[in-house]
Amino acid sequence: MRPTPTPTRQEATKPFADAAEALDDPERAYISRYALGRDYHKVLRNKLQSFAEAINTQIAAHQFRVFTDSAPVMEIPLAVKAGLGWRGKHTLLLNRERGSMFFLGEIYTSLQLAPPAAQNEHCGTCTACIDVCPTQAIIGPHRLDARKCISYLTIELKSAIPVEFRKAMGNRIYGCDDCQLVCPWNKFAQRTPIPDFEPRNGLDSATLVELFAWTEADFNQRLQGSPIRRIGHERWLRNIAVALGNAPTSASVNQALQLRAGHSSELVREHVAWAMAEQQRLRPD
């Protein structure tokens, strides 16, 4: 397992320099940029529904159904066929004018549409995304071992995070953006002006200790409408416990862990115990 790397500060990261800054600070919580605001599934689904209805009334009547990562739809192959970009070596869709920092959504329609021209691949010999991956989850160009991906480990995995990946997680408590932050094409990425995606509850600057203190009621109330809420308070604490184990040792970190050491969840207790052992190892003799 590689030491936890910080994406190189290059031109590509400038639109999201705050992300690199958060990764540089091991006392802060790192949350994938897409999850700082409102759940994109809801925002995008509403916009797609409105667009499909506008087509129905203003252009041609059609049968349709909209999707936003809400069904087993092969989004990236469809996006490639739609001429929106090419599949990068990190497996995400890349667009020459937008990089990869955007959401995908689909409208299935009964209308007959002419297929656009596909884009050529423009990754060349670049392997930045492969080289930076903290857990070596990108096992080759266009090949991802999802079982190693920090996004999977912190969001989809319901059980204990494998010990061999915990140090590599660093301060990432929900998702990971490293492969995108180093991608040269993301110098063209743009922040959305849509207010729904603005950071909420200080999630872009919160410390690990602050978030670890949230009760389940705090979690549910503050993350209402957020994609983070779906992992639940238990896995939220699990993820933060790992990050606290990776944080510089301090009285506040150790006190926070002590307060959760007797948590009712065995999953939380195990990760807290691991973090406390890591903190003990970091303390000077």
mmCIF file of N, CA and C in Angstrom, residues 97-218:
data_model
loop_
_atom_site.group_PDB
_atom_site.id
_atom_site.type_symbol
_atom_site.label_atom_id
_atom_site.label_comp_id
_atom_site.label_asym_id
_atom_site.label_seq_id
_atom_site.Cartn_x
_atom_site.Cartn_y
_atom_site.Cartn_z
ATOM 1 N N GLU A 97 -13.658 20.093 -22.676
ATOM 2 C CA GLU A 97 -13.995 21.433 -22.185
ATOM 3 C C GLU A 97 -14.418 21.454 -20.718
ATOM 4 N N ARG A 98 -14.645 20.274 -20.118
ATOM 5 C CA ARG A 98 -15.151 20.230 -18.745
ATOM 6 C C ARG A 98 -14.362 19.295 -17.833
ATOM 7 N N GLY A 99 -13.400 18.574 -18.361
ATOM 8 C CA GLY A 99 -12.690 17.608 -17.538
ATOM 9 C C GLY A 99 -13.611 16.467 -17.150
ATOM 10 N N SER A 100 -13.573 16.083 -15.860
ATOM 11 C CA SER A 100 -14.439 14.982 -15.396
ATOM 12 C C SER A 100 -15.322 15.376 -14.221
ATOM 13 N N MET A 101 -15.241 16.634 -13.803
ATOM 14 C CA MET A 101 -15.978 17.076 -12.619
ATOM 15 C C MET A 101 -17.405 17.491 -12.980
ATOM 16 N N PHE A 102 -18.215 16.515 -13.380
ATOM 17 C CA PHE A 102 -19.613 16.793 -13.694
ATOM 18 C C PHE A 102 -20.432 15.529 -13.451
ATOM 19 N N PHE A 103 -21.738 15.696 -13.386
ATOM 20 C CA PHE A 103 -22.646 14.570 -13.165
ATOM 21 C C PHE A 103 -23.187 14.062 -14.494
ATOM 22 N N LEU A 104 -23.576 12.801 -14.494
ATOM 23 C CA LEU A 104 -24.213 12.201 -15.657
ATOM 24 C C LEU A 104 -25.668 11.875 -15.327
ATOM 25 N N GLY A 105 -26.524 12.109 -16.287
ATOM 26 C CA GLY A 105 -27.928 11.723 -16.162
ATOM 27 C C GLY A 105 -28.431 11.332 -17.537
ATOM 28 N N GLU A 106 -29.534 10.614 -17.570
ATOM 29 C CA GLU A 106 -30.026 10.094 -18.843
ATOM 30 C C GLU A 106 -31.525 10.316 -18.986
ATOM 31 N N ILE A 107 -31.925 10.537 -20.231
ATOM 32 C CA ILE A 107 -33.340 10.506 -20.599
ATOM 33 C C ILE A 107 -33.506 9.406 -21.642
ATOM 34 N N TYR A 108 -34.215 8.365 -21.279
ATOM 35 C CA TYR A 108 -34.586 7.349 -22.260
ATOM 36 C C TYR A 108 -35.847 7.848 -22.973
ATOM 37 N N THR A 109 -35.772 7.919 -24.280
ATOM 38 C CA THR A 109 -36.871 8.495 -25.046
ATOM 39 C C THR A 109 -37.265 7.599 -26.211
ATOM 40 N N SER A 110 -38.515 7.718 -26.606
ATOM 41 C CA SER A 110 -39.002 6.989 -27.776
ATOM 42 C C SER A 110 -38.707 7.730 -29.071
ATOM 43 N N LEU A 111 -38.181 8.952 -28.978
ATOM 44 C CA LEU A 111 -37.837 9.722 -30.175
ATOM 45 C C LEU A 111 -36.657 9.086 -30.901
ATOM 46 N N GLN A 112 -36.682 9.172 -32.212
ATOM 47 C CA GLN A 112 -35.567 8.693 -33.021
ATOM 48 C C GLN A 112 -34.564 9.839 -33.189
ATOM 49 N N LEU A 113 -33.372 9.666 -32.637
ATOM 50 C CA LEU A 113 -32.364 10.721 -32.671
ATOM 51 C C LEU A 113 -31.133 10.248 -33.437
ATOM 52 N N ALA A 114 -30.565 11.151 -34.220
ATOM 53 C CA ALA A 114 -29.356 10.808 -34.982
ATOM 54 C C ALA A 114 -28.170 10.724 -34.021
ATOM 55 N N PRO A 115 -27.386 9.661 -34.082
ATOM 56 C CA PRO A 115 -26.229 9.534 -33.174
ATOM 57 C C PRO A 115 -25.143 10.548 -33.525
ATOM 58 N N PRO A 116 -24.574 11.230 -32.524
ATOM 59 C CA PRO A 116 -23.501 12.197 -32.791
ATOM 60 C C PRO A 116 -22.171 11.481 -33.012
ATOM 61 N N ALA A 117 -21.191 12.249 -33.451
ATOM 62 C CA ALA A 117 -19.855 11.684 -33.649
ATOM 63 C C ALA A 117 -19.192 11.449 -32.288
ATOM 64 N N ALA A 118 -18.552 10.310 -32.152
ATOM 65 C CA ALA A 118 -17.846 9.998 -30.901
ATOM 66 C C ALA A 118 -16.545 10.783 -30.823
ATOM 67 N N GLN A 119 -16.091 11.080 -29.607
ATOM 68 C CA GLN A 119 -14.819 11.771 -29.406
ATOM 69 C C GLN A 119 -13.677 10.766 -29.311
ATOM 70 N N ASN A 120 -12.522 11.163 -29.794
ATOM 71 C CA ASN A 120 -11.340 10.330 -29.647
ATOM 72 C C ASN A 120 -10.804 10.425 -28.221
ATOM 73 N N GLU A 121 -10.031 9.435 -27.817
ATOM 74 C CA GLU A 121 -9.406 9.456 -26.494
ATOM 75 C C GLU A 121 -8.217 10.407 -26.517
ATOM 76 N N HIS A 122 -8.035 11.154 -25.431
ATOM 77 C CA HIS A 122 -6.954 12.136 -25.366
ATOM 78 C C HIS A 122 -6.139 12.025 -24.076
ATOM 79 N N CYS A 123 -5.997 10.832 -23.550
ATOM 80 C CA CYS A 123 -5.178 10.655 -22.339
ATOM 81 C C CYS A 123 -3.695 10.467 -22.690
ATOM 82 N N GLY A 124 -3.430 9.993 -23.891
ATOM 83 C CA GLY A 124 -2.043 9.792 -24.304
ATOM 84 C C GLY A 124 -1.284 8.873 -23.369
ATOM 85 N N THR A 125 -0.057 9.271 -23.031
ATOM 86 C CA THR A 125 0.788 8.446 -22.164
ATOM 87 C C THR A 125 0.652 8.812 -20.684
ATOM 88 N N CYS A 126 -0.218 9.742 -20.365
ATOM 89 C CA CYS A 126 -0.390 10.202 -18.981
ATOM 90 C C CYS A 126 -0.895 9.062 -18.092
ATOM 91 N N THR A 127 -0.278 8.926 -16.925
ATOM 92 C CA THR A 127 -0.718 7.928 -15.940
ATOM 93 C C THR A 127 -0.900 8.571 -14.558
ATOM 94 N N ALA A 128 -1.142 9.873 -14.523
ATOM 95 C CA ALA A 128 -1.235 10.586 -13.239
ATOM 96 C C ALA A 128 -2.279 9.973 -12.317
ATOM 97 N N CYS A 129 -3.454 9.629 -12.866
ATOM 98 C CA CYS A 129 -4.523 9.082 -12.028
ATOM 99 C C CYS A 129 -4.150 7.717 -11.465
ATOM 100 N N ILE A 130 -3.483 6.925 -12.263
ATOM 101 C CA ILE A 130 -3.056 5.597 -11.812
ATOM 102 C C ILE A 130 -2.009 5.726 -10.721
ATOM 103 N N ASP A 131 -1.065 6.638 -10.930
ATOM 104 C CA ASP A 131 0.055 6.786 -9.994
ATOM 105 C C ASP A 131 -0.370 7.336 -8.638
ATOM 106 N N VAL A 132 -1.399 8.197 -8.613
ATOM 107 C CA VAL A 132 -1.754 8.881 -7.368
ATOM 108 C C VAL A 132 -2.703 8.078 -6.494
ATOM 109 N N CYS A 133 -3.388 7.087 -7.031
ATOM 110 C CA CYS A 133 -4.426 6.376 -6.281
ATOM 111 C C CYS A 133 -3.872 5.829 -4.962
ATOM 112 N N PRO A 134 -4.407 6.247 -3.821
ATOM 113 C CA PRO A 134 -3.844 5.867 -2.519
ATOM 114 C C PRO A 134 -3.830 4.363 -2.249
ATOM 115 N N THR A 135 -4.822 3.652 -2.793
ATOM 116 C CA THR A 135 -4.933 2.217 -2.513
ATOM 117 C C THR A 135 -4.604 1.344 -3.727
ATOM 118 N N GLN A 136 -4.061 1.962 -4.773
ATOM 119 C CA GLN A 136 -3.740 1.240 -6.005
ATOM 120 C C GLN A 136 -4.977 0.538 -6.582
ATOM 121 N N ALA A 137 -6.113 1.216 -6.467
ATOM 122 C CA ALA A 137 -7.362 0.642 -6.960
ATOM 123 C C ALA A 137 -7.444 0.659 -8.486
ATOM 124 N N ILE A 138 -6.741 1.619 -9.112
ATOM 125 C CA ILE A 138 -6.707 1.659 -10.584
ATOM 126 C C ILE A 138 -5.572 0.730 -11.001
ATOM 127 N N ILE A 139 -5.928 -0.478 -11.362
ATOM 128 C CA ILE A 139 -4.927 -1.536 -11.575
ATOM 129 C C ILE A 139 -4.352 -1.516 -12.991
ATOM 130 N N GLY A 140 -4.841 -0.640 -13.813
ATOM 131 C CA GLY A 140 -4.336 -0.471 -15.170
ATOM 132 C C GLY A 140 -5.229 0.515 -15.888
ATOM 133 N N PRO A 141 -4.831 0.989 -17.059
ATOM 134 C CA PRO A 141 -5.682 1.929 -17.796
ATOM 135 C C PRO A 141 -7.092 1.383 -17.983
ATOM 136 N N HIS A 142 -8.077 2.156 -17.554
ATOM 137 C CA HIS A 142 -9.494 1.827 -17.694
ATOM 138 C C HIS A 142 -9.915 0.619 -16.856
ATOM 139 N N ARG A 143 -9.117 0.263 -15.853
ATOM 140 C CA ARG A 143 -9.430 -0.914 -15.022
ATOM 141 C C ARG A 143 -9.379 -0.524 -13.546
ATOM 142 N N LEU A 144 -10.527 -0.653 -12.884
ATOM 143 C CA LEU A 144 -10.647 -0.275 -11.475
ATOM 144 C C LEU A 144 -11.054 -1.488 -10.651
ATOM 145 N N ASP A 145 -10.299 -1.761 -9.582
ATOM 146 C CA ASP A 145 -10.699 -2.771 -8.607
ATOM 147 C C ASP A 145 -11.499 -2.033 -7.536
ATOM 148 N N ALA A 146 -12.826 -2.052 -7.664
ATOM 149 C CA ALA A 146 -13.688 -1.261 -6.787
ATOM 150 C C ALA A 146 -13.525 -1.640 -5.326
ATOM 151 N N ARG A 147 -13.108 -2.875 -5.063
ATOM 152 C CA ARG A 147 -12.957 -3.313 -3.674
ATOM 153 C C ARG A 147 -11.856 -2.555 -2.956
ATOM 154 N N LYS A 148 -10.959 -1.920 -3.695
ATOM 155 C CA LYS A 148 -9.874 -1.147 -3.101
ATOM 156 C C LYS A 148 -10.157 0.358 -3.100
ATOM 157 N N CYS A 149 -11.158 0.774 -3.846
ATOM 158 C CA CYS A 149 -11.416 2.203 -4.036
ATOM 159 C C CYS A 149 -11.946 2.827 -2.749
ATOM 160 N N ILE A 150 -11.376 3.952 -2.350
ATOM 161 C CA ILE A 150 -11.795 4.614 -1.113
ATOM 162 C C ILE A 150 -13.253 5.070 -1.203
ATOM 163 N N SER A 151 -13.720 5.416 -2.380
ATOM 164 C CA SER A 151 -15.134 5.764 -2.513
ATOM 165 C C SER A 151 -16.016 4.581 -2.149
ATOM 166 N N TYR A 152 -15.644 3.406 -2.623
ATOM 167 C CA TYR A 152 -16.399 2.201 -2.263
ATOM 168 C C TYR A 152 -16.284 1.902 -0.775
ATOM 169 N N LEU A 153 -15.077 1.980 -0.247
ATOM 170 C CA LEU A 153 -14.840 1.626 1.153
ATOM 171 C C LEU A 153 -15.607 2.524 2.115
ATOM 172 N N THR A 154 -15.711 3.809 1.789
ATOM 173 C CA THR A 154 -16.340 4.763 2.707
ATOM 174 C C THR A 154 -17.833 4.963 2.458
ATOM 175 N N ILE A 155 -18.323 4.524 1.301
ATOM 176 C CA ILE A 155 -19.729 4.773 0.969
ATOM 177 C C ILE A 155 -20.533 3.482 0.817
ATOM 178 N N GLU A 156 -20.036 2.557 0.040
ATOM 179 C CA GLU A 156 -20.809 1.358 -0.274
ATOM 180 C C GLU A 156 -20.577 0.204 0.702
ATOM 181 N N LEU A 157 -19.370 0.072 1.209
ATOM 182 C CA LEU A 157 -19.046 -1.041 2.101
ATOM 183 C C LEU A 157 -19.790 -0.897 3.424
ATOM 184 N N LYS A 158 -20.513 -1.931 3.818
ATOM 185 C CA LYS A 158 -21.321 -1.857 5.036
ATOM 186 C C LYS A 158 -20.618 -2.479 6.244
ATOM 187 N N SER A 159 -19.583 -3.235 6.008
ATOM 188 C CA SER A 159 -18.886 -3.917 7.094
ATOM 189 C C SER A 159 -17.606 -3.160 7.455
ATOM 190 N N ALA A 160 -16.720 -3.832 8.177
ATOM 191 C CA ALA A 160 -15.464 -3.201 8.597
ATOM 192 C C ALA A 160 -14.588 -2.877 7.395
ATOM 193 N N ILE A 161 -13.904 -1.742 7.460
ATOM 194 C CA ILE A 161 -12.944 -1.375 6.418
ATOM 195 C C ILE A 161 -11.694 -2.229 6.613
ATOM 196 N N PRO A 162 -11.248 -2.941 5.583
ATOM 197 C CA PRO A 162 -10.052 -3.777 5.735
ATOM 198 C C PRO A 162 -8.877 -2.980 6.282
ATOM 199 N N VAL A 163 -8.181 -3.567 7.230
ATOM 200 C CA VAL A 163 -7.090 -2.874 7.907
ATOM 201 C C VAL A 163 -6.030 -2.398 6.925
ATOM 202 N N GLU A 164 -5.792 -3.167 5.867
ATOM 203 C CA GLU A 164 -4.717 -2.812 4.943
ATOM 204 C C GLU A 164 -4.981 -1.531 4.167
ATOM 205 N N PHE A 165 -6.220 -1.030 4.208
ATOM 206 C CA PHE A 165 -6.543 0.195 3.486
ATOM 207 C C PHE A 165 -6.707 1.408 4.402
ATOM 208 N N ARG A 166 -6.673 1.202 5.703
ATOM 209 C CA ARG A 166 -7.020 2.293 6.628
ATOM 210 C C ARG A 166 -5.994 3.423 6.628
ATOM 211 N N LYS A 167 -4.731 3.114 6.625
ATOM 212 C CA LYS A 167 -3.722 4.182 6.602
ATOM 213 C C LYS A 167 -3.818 4.977 5.307
ATOM 214 N N ALA A 168 -4.073 4.288 4.203
ATOM 215 C CA ALA A 168 -4.146 4.959 2.904
ATOM 216 C C ALA A 168 -5.342 5.896 2.801
ATOM 217 N N MET A 169 -6.346 5.683 3.634
ATOM 218 C CA MET A 169 -7.522 6.563 3.600
ATOM 219 C C MET A 169 -7.190 7.978 4.051
ATOM 220 N N GLY A 170 -6.170 8.128 4.888
ATOM 221 C CA GLY A 170 -5.825 9.466 5.360
ATOM 222 C C GLY A 170 -6.998 10.107 6.080
ATOM 223 N N ASN A 171 -7.392 11.294 5.636
ATOM 224 C CA ASN A 171 -8.517 12.003 6.258
ATOM 225 C C ASN A 171 -9.775 11.968 5.397
ATOM 226 N N ARG A 172 -9.819 11.044 4.441
ATOM 227 C CA ARG A 172 -10.965 10.938 3.534
ATOM 228 C C ARG A 172 -12.086 10.166 4.238
ATOM 229 N N ILE A 173 -13.168 10.838 4.570
ATOM 230 C CA ILE A 173 -14.241 10.181 5.315
ATOM 231 C C ILE A 173 -15.463 9.878 4.455
ATOM 232 N N TYR A 174 -15.533 10.448 3.258
ATOM 233 C CA TYR A 174 -16.647 10.148 2.366
ATOM 234 C C TYR A 174 -16.185 10.393 0.941
ATOM 235 N N GLY A 175 -15.858 9.310 0.259
ATOM 236 C CA GLY A 175 -15.419 9.420 -1.118
ATOM 237 C C GLY A 175 -13.966 9.828 -1.254
ATOM 238 N N CYS A 176 -13.533 9.958 -2.500
ATOM 239 C CA CYS A 176 -12.144 10.296 -2.820
ATOM 240 C C CYS A 176 -12.129 10.937 -4.192
ATOM 241 N N ASP A 177 -11.322 11.980 -4.358
ATOM 242 C CA ASP A 177 -11.242 12.701 -5.638
ATOM 243 C C ASP A 177 -9.829 12.708 -6.228
ATOM 244 N N ASP A 178 -8.908 11.970 -5.614
ATOM 245 C CA ASP A 178 -7.501 12.099 -5.990
ATOM 246 C C ASP A 178 -7.255 11.927 -7.486
ATOM 247 N N CYS A 179 -7.886 10.907 -8.084
ATOM 248 C CA CYS A 179 -7.609 10.639 -9.498
ATOM 249 C C CYS A 179 -8.109 11.774 -10.383
ATOM 250 N N GLN A 180 -9.117 12.500 -9.933
ATOM 251 C CA GLN A 180 -9.617 13.626 -10.704
ATOM 252 C C GLN A 180 -8.802 14.893 -10.451
ATOM 253 N N LEU A 181 -8.352 15.065 -9.229
ATOM 254 C CA LEU A 181 -7.612 16.279 -8.891
ATOM 255 C C LEU A 181 -6.277 16.375 -9.622
ATOM 256 N N VAL A 182 -5.690 15.237 -9.980
ATOM 257 C CA VAL A 182 -4.406 15.281 -10.685
ATOM 258 C C VAL A 182 -4.561 15.218 -12.201
ATOM 259 N N CYS A 183 -5.779 15.018 -12.671
ATOM 260 C CA CYS A 183 -5.987 14.875 -14.114
ATOM 261 C C CYS A 183 -5.772 16.217 -14.809
ATOM 262 N N PRO A 184 -4.863 16.290 -15.781
ATOM 263 C CA PRO A 184 -4.620 17.561 -16.478
ATOM 264 C C PRO A 184 -5.865 18.146 -17.142
ATOM 265 N N TRP A 185 -6.796 17.297 -17.536
ATOM 266 C CA TRP A 185 -7.998 17.812 -18.192
ATOM 267 C C TRP A 185 -8.878 18.594 -17.234
ATOM 268 N N ASN A 186 -8.698 18.390 -15.942
ATOM 269 C CA ASN A 186 -9.546 19.117 -14.997
ATOM 270 C C ASN A 186 -9.108 20.557 -14.759
ATOM 271 N N LYS A 187 -8.090 21.003 -15.495
ATOM 272 C CA LYS A 187 -7.826 22.450 -15.480
ATOM 273 C C LYS A 187 -8.966 23.180 -16.196
ATOM 274 N N PHE A 188 -9.779 22.422 -16.934
ATOM 275 C CA PHE A 188 -10.939 23.006 -17.607
ATOM 276 C C PHE A 188 -12.218 22.818 -16.794
ATOM 277 N N ALA A 189 -12.126 22.120 -15.677
ATOM 278 C CA ALA A 189 -13.316 21.908 -14.846
ATOM 279 C C ALA A 189 -13.833 23.238 -14.315
ATOM 280 N N GLN A 190 -15.128 23.321 -14.162
ATOM 281 C CA GLN A 190 -15.745 24.569 -13.696
ATOM 282 C C GLN A 190 -16.680 24.287 -12.529
ATOM 283 N N ARG A 191 -16.664 25.189 -11.570
ATOM 284 C CA ARG A 191 -17.603 25.071 -10.455
ATOM 285 C C ARG A 191 -19.002 25.496 -10.915
ATOM 286 N N THR A 192 -19.981 24.745 -10.481
ATOM 287 C CA THR A 192 -21.351 25.064 -10.871
ATOM 288 C C THR A 192 -21.875 26.272 -10.105
ATOM 289 N N PRO A 193 -22.686 27.095 -10.746
ATOM 290 C CA PRO A 193 -23.311 28.222 -10.041
ATOM 291 C C PRO A 193 -24.607 27.815 -9.338
ATOM 292 N N ILE A 194 -25.011 26.558 -9.444
ATOM 293 C CA ILE A 194 -26.276 26.104 -8.855
ATOM 294 C C ILE A 194 -26.166 26.116 -7.332
ATOM 295 N N PRO A 195 -26.978 26.899 -6.646
ATOM 296 C CA PRO A 195 -26.875 27.032 -5.177
ATOM 297 C C PRO A 195 -27.013 25.710 -4.433
ATOM 298 N N ASP A 196 -27.775 24.761 -4.983
ATOM 299 C CA ASP A 196 -27.972 23.474 -4.308
ATOM 300 C C ASP A 196 -26.660 22.749 -4.025
ATOM 301 N N PHE A 197 -25.631 23.031 -4.809
ATOM 302 C CA PHE A 197 -24.369 22.317 -4.658
ATOM 303 C C PHE A 197 -23.338 23.070 -3.826
ATOM 304 N N GLU A 198 -23.748 24.202 -3.252
ATOM 305 C CA GLU A 198 -22.847 24.908 -2.344
ATOM 306 C C GLU A 198 -22.662 24.085 -1.072
ATOM 307 N N PRO A 199 -21.457 24.098 -0.469
ATOM 308 C CA PRO A 199 -21.223 23.332 0.764
ATOM 309 C C PRO A 199 -22.199 23.719 1.868
ATOM 310 N N ARG A 200 -22.651 22.705 2.596
ATOM 311 C CA ARG A 200 -23.576 22.922 3.705
ATOM 312 C C ARG A 200 -22.906 22.568 5.029
ATOM 313 N N ASN A 201 -23.382 23.195 6.087
ATOM 314 C CA ASN A 201 -22.948 22.858 7.451
ATOM 315 C C ASN A 201 -21.428 22.874 7.628
ATOM 316 N N GLY A 202 -20.744 23.705 6.839
ATOM 317 C CA GLY A 202 -19.303 23.817 6.974
ATOM 318 C C GLY A 202 -18.544 22.548 6.648
ATOM 319 N N LEU A 203 -19.135 21.661 5.830
ATOM 320 C CA LEU A 203 -18.502 20.374 5.543
ATOM 321 C C LEU A 203 -17.184 20.520 4.789
ATOM 322 N N ASP A 204 -16.988 21.649 4.127
ATOM 323 C CA ASP A 204 -15.747 21.843 3.378
ATOM 324 C C ASP A 204 -14.592 22.297 4.258
ATOM 325 N N SER A 205 -14.878 22.582 5.536
ATOM 326 C CA SER A 205 -13.809 23.061 6.410
ATOM 327 C C SER A 205 -13.842 22.432 7.803
ATOM 328 N N ALA A 206 -14.767 21.530 8.057
ATOM 329 C CA ALA A 206 -14.948 20.955 9.392
ATOM 330 C C ALA A 206 -13.774 20.062 9.780
ATOM 331 N N THR A 207 -13.489 20.021 11.069
ATOM 332 C CA THR A 207 -12.449 19.127 11.568
ATOM 333 C C THR A 207 -13.043 17.752 11.853
ATOM 334 N N LEU A 208 -12.180 16.779 11.918
ATOM 335 C CA LEU A 208 -12.611 15.418 12.229
ATOM 336 C C LEU A 208 -13.240 15.339 13.612
ATOM 337 N N VAL A 209 -12.635 16.027 14.556
ATOM 338 C CA VAL A 209 -13.150 16.005 15.934
ATOM 339 C C VAL A 209 -14.557 16.581 15.986
ATOM 340 N N GLU A 210 -14.801 17.672 15.275
ATOM 341 C CA GLU A 210 -16.132 18.286 15.246
ATOM 342 C C GLU A 210 -17.179 17.303 14.725
ATOM 343 N N LEU A 211 -16.893 16.669 13.609
ATOM 344 C CA LEU A 211 -17.869 15.781 12.977
ATOM 345 C C LEU A 211 -18.055 14.495 13.768
ATOM 346 N N PHE A 212 -17.005 14.049 14.447
ATOM 347 C CA PHE A 212 -17.091 12.823 15.241
ATOM 348 C C PHE A 212 -18.003 13.017 16.452
ATOM 349 N N ALA A 213 -18.189 14.257 16.865
ATOM 350 C CA ALA A 213 -19.027 14.558 18.025
ATOM 351 C C ALA A 213 -20.514 14.600 17.684
ATOM 352 N N TRP A 214 -20.864 14.581 16.399
ATOM 353 C CA TRP A 214 -22.273 14.632 16.017
ATOM 354 C C TRP A 214 -23.024 13.429 16.573
ATOM 355 N N THR A 215 -24.161 13.676 17.195
ATOM 356 C CA THR A 215 -25.049 12.594 17.598
ATOM 357 C C THR A 215 -25.802 12.096 16.362
ATOM 358 N N GLU A 216 -26.517 11.011 16.529
ATOM 359 C CA GLU A 216 -27.305 10.514 15.396
ATOM 360 C C GLU A 216 -28.359 11.541 14.988
ATOM 361 N N ALA A 217 -28.922 12.240 15.970
ATOM 362 C CA ALA A 217 -29.906 13.285 15.652
ATOM 363 C C ALA A 217 -29.242 14.428 14.887
ATOM 364 N N ASP A 218 -28.027 14.806 15.301
ATOM 365 C CA ASP A 218 -27.279 15.845 14.566
ATOM 366 C C ASP A 218 -27.047 15.409 13.129
#
